CSV table of C-alpha atoms and ligand atoms in Angstrom, one decimal:
chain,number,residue,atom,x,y,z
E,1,UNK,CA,50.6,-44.0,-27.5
E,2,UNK,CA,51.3,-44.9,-31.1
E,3,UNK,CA,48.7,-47.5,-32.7
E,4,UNK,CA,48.4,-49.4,-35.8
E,5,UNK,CA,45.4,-51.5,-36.6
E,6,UNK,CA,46.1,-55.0,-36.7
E,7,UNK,CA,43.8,-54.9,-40.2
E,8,UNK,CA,47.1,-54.6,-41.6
E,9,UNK,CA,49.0,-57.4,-40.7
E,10,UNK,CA,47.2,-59.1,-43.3
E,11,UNK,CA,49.4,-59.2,-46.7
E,12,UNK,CA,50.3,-62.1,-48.5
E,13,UNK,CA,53.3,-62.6,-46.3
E,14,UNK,CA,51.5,-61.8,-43.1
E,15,UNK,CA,48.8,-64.2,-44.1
E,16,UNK,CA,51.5,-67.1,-44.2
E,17,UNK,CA,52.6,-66.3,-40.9
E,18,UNK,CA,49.2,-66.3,-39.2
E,19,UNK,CA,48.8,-69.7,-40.5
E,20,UNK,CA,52.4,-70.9,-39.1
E,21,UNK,CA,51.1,-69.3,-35.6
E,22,UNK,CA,47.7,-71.2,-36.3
E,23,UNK,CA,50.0,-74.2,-35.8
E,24,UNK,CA,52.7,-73.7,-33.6
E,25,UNK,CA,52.2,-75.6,-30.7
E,26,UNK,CA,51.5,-73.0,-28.4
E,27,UNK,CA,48.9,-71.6,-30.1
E,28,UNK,CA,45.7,-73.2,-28.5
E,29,UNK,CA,43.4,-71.2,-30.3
E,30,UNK,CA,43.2,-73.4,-33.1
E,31,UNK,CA,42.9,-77.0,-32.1
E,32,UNK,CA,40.4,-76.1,-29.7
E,33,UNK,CA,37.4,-74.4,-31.9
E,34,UNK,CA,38.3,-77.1,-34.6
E,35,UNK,CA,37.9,-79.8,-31.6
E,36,UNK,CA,34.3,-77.7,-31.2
E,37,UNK,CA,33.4,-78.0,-34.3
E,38,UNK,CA,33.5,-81.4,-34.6
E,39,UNK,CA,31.5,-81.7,-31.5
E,40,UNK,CA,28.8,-79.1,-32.1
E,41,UNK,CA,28.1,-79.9,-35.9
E,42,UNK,CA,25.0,-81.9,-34.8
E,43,UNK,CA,23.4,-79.1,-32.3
E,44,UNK,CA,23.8,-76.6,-35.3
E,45,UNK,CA,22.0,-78.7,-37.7
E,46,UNK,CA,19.1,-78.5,-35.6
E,47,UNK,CA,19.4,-74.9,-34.8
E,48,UNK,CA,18.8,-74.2,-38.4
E,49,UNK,CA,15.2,-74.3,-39.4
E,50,UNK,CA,15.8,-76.4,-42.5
E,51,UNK,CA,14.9,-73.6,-45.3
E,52,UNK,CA,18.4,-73.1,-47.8
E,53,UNK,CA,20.5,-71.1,-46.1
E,54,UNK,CA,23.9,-68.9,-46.7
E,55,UNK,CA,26.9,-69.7,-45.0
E,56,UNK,CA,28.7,-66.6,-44.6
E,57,UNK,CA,31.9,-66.8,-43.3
E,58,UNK,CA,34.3,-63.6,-41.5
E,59,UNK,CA,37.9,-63.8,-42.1
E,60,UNK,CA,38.2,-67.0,-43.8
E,61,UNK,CA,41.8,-67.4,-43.3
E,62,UNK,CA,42.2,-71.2,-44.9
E,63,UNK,CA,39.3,-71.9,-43.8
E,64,UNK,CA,40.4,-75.7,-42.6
E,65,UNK,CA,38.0,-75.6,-39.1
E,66,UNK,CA,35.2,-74.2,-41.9
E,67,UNK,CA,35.4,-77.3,-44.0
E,68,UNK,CA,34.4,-79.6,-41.1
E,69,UNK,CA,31.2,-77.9,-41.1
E,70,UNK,CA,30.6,-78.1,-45.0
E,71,UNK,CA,31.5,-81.5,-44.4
E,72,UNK,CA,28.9,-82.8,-41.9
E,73,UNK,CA,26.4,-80.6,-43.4
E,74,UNK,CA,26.8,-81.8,-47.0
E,75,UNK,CA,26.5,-85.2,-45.5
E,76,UNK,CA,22.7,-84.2,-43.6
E,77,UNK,CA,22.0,-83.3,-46.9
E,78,UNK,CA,21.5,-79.5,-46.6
E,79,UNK,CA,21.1,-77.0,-49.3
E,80,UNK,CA,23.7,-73.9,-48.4
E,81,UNK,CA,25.9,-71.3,-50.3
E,82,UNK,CA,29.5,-70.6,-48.9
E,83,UNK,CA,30.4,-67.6,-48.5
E,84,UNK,CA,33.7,-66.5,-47.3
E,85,UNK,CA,34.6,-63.2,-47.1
E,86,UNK,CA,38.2,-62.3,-46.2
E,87,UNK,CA,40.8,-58.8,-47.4
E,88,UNK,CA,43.4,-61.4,-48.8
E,89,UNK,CA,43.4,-62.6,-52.6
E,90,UNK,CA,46.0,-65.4,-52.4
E,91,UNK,CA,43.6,-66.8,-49.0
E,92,UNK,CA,40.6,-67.0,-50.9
E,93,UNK,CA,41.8,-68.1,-54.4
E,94,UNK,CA,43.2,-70.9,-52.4
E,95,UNK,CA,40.3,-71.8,-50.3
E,96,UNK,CA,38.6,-71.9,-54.2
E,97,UNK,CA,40.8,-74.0,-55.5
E,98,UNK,CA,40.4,-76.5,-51.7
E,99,UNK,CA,36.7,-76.2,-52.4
E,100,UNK,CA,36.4,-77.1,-56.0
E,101,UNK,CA,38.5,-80.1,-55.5
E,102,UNK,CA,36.9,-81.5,-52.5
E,103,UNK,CA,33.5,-80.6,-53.3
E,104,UNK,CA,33.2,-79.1,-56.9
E,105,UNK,CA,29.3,-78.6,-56.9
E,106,UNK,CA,28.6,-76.3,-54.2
E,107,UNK,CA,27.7,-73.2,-54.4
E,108,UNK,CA,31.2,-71.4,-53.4
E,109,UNK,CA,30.9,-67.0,-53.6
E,110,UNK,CA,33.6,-65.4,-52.2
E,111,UNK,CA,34.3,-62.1,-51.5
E,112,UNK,CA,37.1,-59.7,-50.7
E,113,UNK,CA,36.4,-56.7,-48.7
E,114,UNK,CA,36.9,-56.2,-45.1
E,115,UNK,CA,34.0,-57.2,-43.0
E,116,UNK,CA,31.2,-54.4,-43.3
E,117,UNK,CA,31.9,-53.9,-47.3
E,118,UNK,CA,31.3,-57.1,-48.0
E,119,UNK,CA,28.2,-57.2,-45.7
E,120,UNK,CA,27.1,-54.1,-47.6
E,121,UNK,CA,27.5,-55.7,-51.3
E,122,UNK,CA,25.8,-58.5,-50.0
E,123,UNK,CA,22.8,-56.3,-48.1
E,124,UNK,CA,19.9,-57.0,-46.3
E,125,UNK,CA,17.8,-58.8,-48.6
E,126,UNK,CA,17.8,-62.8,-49.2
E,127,UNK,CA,15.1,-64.0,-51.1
E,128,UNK,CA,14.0,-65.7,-48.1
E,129,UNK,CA,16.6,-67.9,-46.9
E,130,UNK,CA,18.4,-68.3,-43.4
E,131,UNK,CA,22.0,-66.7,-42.9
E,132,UNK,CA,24.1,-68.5,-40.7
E,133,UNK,CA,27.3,-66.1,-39.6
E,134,UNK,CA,30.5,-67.4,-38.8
E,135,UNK,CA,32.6,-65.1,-37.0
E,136,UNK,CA,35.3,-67.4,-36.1
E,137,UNK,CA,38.9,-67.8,-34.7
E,138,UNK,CA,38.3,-65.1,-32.2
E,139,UNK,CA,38.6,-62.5,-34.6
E,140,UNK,CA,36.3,-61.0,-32.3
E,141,UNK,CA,39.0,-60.5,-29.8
E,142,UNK,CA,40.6,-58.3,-31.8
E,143,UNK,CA,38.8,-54.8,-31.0
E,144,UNK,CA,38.0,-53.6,-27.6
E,145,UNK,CA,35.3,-54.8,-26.1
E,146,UNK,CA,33.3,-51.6,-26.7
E,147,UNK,CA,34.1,-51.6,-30.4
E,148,UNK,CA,33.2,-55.3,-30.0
E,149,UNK,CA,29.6,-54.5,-28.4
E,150,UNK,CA,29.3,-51.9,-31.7
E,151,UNK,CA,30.6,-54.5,-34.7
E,152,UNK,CA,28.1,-57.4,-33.3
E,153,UNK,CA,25.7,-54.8,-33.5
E,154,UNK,CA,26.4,-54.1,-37.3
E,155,UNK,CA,26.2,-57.7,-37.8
E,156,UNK,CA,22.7,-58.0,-35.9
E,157,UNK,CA,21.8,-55.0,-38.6
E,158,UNK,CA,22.6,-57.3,-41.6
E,159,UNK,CA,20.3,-60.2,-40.6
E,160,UNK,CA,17.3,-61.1,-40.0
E,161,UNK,CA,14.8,-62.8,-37.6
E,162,UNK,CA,16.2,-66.1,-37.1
E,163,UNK,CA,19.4,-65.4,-39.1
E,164,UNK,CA,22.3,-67.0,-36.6
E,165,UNK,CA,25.4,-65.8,-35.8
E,166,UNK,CA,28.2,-68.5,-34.3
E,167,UNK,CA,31.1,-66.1,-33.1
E,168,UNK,CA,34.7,-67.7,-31.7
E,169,UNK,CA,35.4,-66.0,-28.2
E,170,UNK,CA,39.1,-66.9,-26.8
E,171,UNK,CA,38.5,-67.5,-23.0
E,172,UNK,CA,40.4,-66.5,-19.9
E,173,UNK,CA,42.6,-69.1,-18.5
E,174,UNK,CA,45.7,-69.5,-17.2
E,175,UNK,CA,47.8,-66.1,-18.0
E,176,UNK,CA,50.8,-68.0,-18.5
E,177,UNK,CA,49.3,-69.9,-21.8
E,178,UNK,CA,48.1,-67.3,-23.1
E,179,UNK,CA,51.2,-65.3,-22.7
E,180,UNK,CA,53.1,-68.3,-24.6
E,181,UNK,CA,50.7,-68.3,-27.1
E,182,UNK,CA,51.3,-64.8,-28.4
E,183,UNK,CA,55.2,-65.3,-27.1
E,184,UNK,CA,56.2,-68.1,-29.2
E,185,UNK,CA,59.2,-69.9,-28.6
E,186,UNK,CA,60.2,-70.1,-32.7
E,187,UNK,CA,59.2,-66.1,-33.1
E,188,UNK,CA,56.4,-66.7,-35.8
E,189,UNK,CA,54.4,-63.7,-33.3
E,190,UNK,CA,57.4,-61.5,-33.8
E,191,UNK,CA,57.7,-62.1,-37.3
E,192,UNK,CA,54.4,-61.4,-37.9
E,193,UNK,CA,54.0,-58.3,-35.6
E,194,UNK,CA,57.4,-57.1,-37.4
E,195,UNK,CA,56.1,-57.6,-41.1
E,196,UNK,CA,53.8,-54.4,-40.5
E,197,UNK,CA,56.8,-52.4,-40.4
E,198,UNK,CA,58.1,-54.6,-43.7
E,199,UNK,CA,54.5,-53.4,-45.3
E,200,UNK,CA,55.0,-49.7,-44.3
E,201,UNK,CA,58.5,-50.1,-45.8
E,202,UNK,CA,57.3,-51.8,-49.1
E,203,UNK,CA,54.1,-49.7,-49.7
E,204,UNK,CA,54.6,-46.4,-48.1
E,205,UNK,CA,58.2,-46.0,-49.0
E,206,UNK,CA,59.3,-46.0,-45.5
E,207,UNK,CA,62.9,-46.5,-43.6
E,208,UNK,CA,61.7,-48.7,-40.3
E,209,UNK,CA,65.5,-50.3,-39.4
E,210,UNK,CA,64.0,-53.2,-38.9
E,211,UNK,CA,67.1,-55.0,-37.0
E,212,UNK,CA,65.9,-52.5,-34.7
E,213,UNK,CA,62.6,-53.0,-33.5
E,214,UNK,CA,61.7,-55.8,-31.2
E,215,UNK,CA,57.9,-57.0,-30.1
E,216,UNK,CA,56.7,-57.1,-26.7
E,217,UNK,CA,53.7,-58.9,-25.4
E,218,UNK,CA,51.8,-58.4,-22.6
E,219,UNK,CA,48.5,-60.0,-20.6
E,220,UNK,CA,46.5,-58.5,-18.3
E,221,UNK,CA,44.4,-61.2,-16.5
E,222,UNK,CA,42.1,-59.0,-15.0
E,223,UNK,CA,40.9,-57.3,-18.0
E,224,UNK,CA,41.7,-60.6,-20.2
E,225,UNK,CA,43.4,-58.3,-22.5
E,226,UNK,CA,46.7,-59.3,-24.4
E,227,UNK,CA,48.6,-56.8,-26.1
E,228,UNK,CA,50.8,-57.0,-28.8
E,229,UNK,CA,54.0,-53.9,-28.8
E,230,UNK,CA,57.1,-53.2,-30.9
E,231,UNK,CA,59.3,-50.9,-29.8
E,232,UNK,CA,62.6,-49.8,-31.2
E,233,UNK,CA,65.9,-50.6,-28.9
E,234,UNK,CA,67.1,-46.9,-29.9
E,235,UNK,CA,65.7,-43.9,-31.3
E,236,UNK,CA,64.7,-44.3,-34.4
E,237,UNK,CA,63.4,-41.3,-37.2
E,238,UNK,CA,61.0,-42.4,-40.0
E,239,UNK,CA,59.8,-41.1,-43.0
E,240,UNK,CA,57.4,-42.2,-45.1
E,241,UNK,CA,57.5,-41.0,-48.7
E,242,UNK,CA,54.2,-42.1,-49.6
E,243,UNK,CA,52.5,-40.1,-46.8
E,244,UNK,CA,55.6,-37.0,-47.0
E,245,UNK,CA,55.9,-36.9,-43.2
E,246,UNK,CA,58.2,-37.9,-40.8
E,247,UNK,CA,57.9,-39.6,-37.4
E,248,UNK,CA,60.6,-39.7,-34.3
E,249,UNK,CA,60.5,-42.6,-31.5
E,250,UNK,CA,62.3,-42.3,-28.5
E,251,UNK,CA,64.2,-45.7,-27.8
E,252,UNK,CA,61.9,-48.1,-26.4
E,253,UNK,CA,58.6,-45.7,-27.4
E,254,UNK,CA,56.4,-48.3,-28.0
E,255,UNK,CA,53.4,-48.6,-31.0
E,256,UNK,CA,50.6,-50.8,-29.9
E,257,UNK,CA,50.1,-53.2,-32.8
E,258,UNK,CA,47.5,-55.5,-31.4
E,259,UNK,CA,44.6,-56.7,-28.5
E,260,UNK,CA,43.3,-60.0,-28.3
E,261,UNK,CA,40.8,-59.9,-25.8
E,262,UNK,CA,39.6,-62.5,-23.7
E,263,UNK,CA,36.2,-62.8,-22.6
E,264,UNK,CA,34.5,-65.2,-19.7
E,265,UNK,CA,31.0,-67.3,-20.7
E,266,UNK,CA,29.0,-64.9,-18.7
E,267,UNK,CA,30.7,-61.7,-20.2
E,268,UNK,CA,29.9,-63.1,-23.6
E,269,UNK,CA,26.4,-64.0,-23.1
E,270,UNK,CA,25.7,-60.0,-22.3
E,271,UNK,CA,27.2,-58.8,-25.2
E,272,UNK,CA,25.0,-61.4,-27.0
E,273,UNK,CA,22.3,-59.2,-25.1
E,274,UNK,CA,23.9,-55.7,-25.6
E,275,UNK,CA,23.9,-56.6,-29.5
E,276,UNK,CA,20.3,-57.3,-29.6
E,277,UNK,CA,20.6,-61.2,-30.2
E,278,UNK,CA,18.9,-63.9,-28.2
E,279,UNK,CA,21.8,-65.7,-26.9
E,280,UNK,CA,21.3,-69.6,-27.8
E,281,UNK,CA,24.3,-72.1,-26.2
E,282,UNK,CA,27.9,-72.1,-25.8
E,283,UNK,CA,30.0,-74.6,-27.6
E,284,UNK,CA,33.1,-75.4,-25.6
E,285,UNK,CA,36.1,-77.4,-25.7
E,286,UNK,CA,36.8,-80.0,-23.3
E,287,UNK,CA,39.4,-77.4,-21.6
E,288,UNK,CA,37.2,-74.4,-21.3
E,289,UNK,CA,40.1,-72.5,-23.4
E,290,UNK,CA,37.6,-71.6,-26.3
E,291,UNK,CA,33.7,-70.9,-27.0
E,292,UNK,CA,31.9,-70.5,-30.0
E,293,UNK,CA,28.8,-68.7,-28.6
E,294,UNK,CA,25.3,-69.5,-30.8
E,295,UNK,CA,23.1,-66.3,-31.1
E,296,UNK,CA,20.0,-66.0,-32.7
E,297,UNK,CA,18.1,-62.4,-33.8
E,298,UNK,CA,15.3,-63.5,-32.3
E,299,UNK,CA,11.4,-63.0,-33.7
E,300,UNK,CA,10.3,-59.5,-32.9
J,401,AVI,C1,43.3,-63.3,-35.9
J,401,AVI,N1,43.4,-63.2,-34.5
J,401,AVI,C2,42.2,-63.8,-33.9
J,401,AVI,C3,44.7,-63.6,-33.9
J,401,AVI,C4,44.6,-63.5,-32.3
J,401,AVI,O1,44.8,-64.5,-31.7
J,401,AVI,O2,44.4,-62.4,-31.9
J,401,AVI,C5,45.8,-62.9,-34.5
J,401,AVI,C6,47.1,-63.2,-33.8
J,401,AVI,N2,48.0,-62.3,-33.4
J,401,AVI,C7,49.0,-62.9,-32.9
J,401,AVI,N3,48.8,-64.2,-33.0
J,401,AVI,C8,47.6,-64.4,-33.6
């Protein structure tokens, strides 16, 4: 089947839409690890060990669940760096501008570069302070779980003993909610699985009709995998003058766009193990929909 990563979706317009689907009511995601946050900000503080640390943070988005933490920590009176790293501009110029109203003296570093290049400029070394990872939002969901399993073990590479990681995990539930929740009743999801074929258009110089393509979602509860499709309602042939080649779909031929995988606590806390980290609580919403799990690279 035909795939394209879901890194993409990520323009300036696609950007905007993620943030409409961050809240549109059916999208649980969001409420619930910001309703953790609040909760787990206390539990945190003392898992850190009290030297300065850097708070680095994974697909920063607009990072609104993010400044809850800066908040409560700012208030305990810790010493930290932000650090958001994110591939969009516009996100993190305007999480810059958020940041230096709200709280124009702390130390606020961003960088853009997918995840491992900005790991790499910032390297191993840290002149002795703690690292606390956010990996929120269930970005994590959005690789297999085997490719999972081998990007928490890159991030394991980058730390250090006692280093923590806090990583959002979507959980399974009720398939019908989650269904909704990539299914939404305004079409923010289909606009924003569709604006990948508006990007290929714009930068590669292709000819996607774009009246033609629909998206299709689907959720596997055994597997806890939802998959994100568009396929064209007739056959369809594309070129692409930036690439000089040419590409036929049969009507209905779909391209997968997009898995969001769902995990339960127990699957979680062994790829905590499989990655090499010492798994240290789960944070949960009142719900159960959502976990941030704390891991910790524990002291050899
Ligand atoms: C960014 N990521 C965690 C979202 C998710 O839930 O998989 C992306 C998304 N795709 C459609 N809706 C939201």
């Amino acid at each position: 089947m035909r795939q394209l990563s879901s890194k993409w979706f990520y323009d300036d317009r696609g950007t905007e839409l993620f943030r409409q689907i961050m809240r549109c009511p059916e999208y649980y995601l969001t409420e619930a690890e910001a309703c953790i946050y609040r909760q787990s900000v206390p539990q945190l503080i003392e898992a850190l060990d009290g030297r300065p640390f850097d708070l680095i943070e994974l697909g920063a988005g607009d990072g609104s669940k993010t400044q809850i933490l800066i908040e409560e920590f700012l208030r305990a009176g810790l010493k930290f760096s932000y650090r958001p790293i994110d591939l969009s501009g516009s996100a993190l110029a305007e999480l810059g501008n958020l940041i230096k109203l709200r709280w124009p003296t702390l130390d606020f570093n961003p960088i853009q570069a997918d995840y491992f290049e900005a790991l790499n400029r910032l390297g191993t070394a840290t002149g002795g302070r703690q690292r606390l990872l956010l990996f929120p939002g269930a970005n994590i969901g959005n690789f297999s779980p085997a490719e999972a399993v081998a990007v928490l073990q890159r991030l394991y590479s980058f730390l250090s003993p006692d280093d923590l990681l806090l990583t959002g995990f979507d959980l399974k539930k009720d398939p019908g909610m989650v269904l909704a929740a990539y299914n939404d009743a305004g079409g923010l999801t289909a606009a924003f699985n569709l604006n990948l074929l508006v990007r290929i258009n714009r930068e590669l110089g292709g000819n996607f009709e774009l009246d033609c393509w629909r998206h299709w979602e689907t959720y596997d509860p055994a597997e806890g995998a939802a998959r994100s499709f568009l396929l064209p309602i007739e056959p369809q042939t594309v070129h692409l003058q930036a690439l000089k080649r040419q590409f036929q779909f049969r009507a209905w031929e779909p391209i997968a766009v997009e898995i969001s995988q769902k995990y339960n606590l127990r699957e979680i806390e062994g790829m905590a193990d499989a990655a090499g980290f010492s798994f240290q609580h789960h944070f949960t919403d009142d719900r159960l929909l959502f976990t941030n799990s704390l891991w910790q690279v524990p002291n050899p």
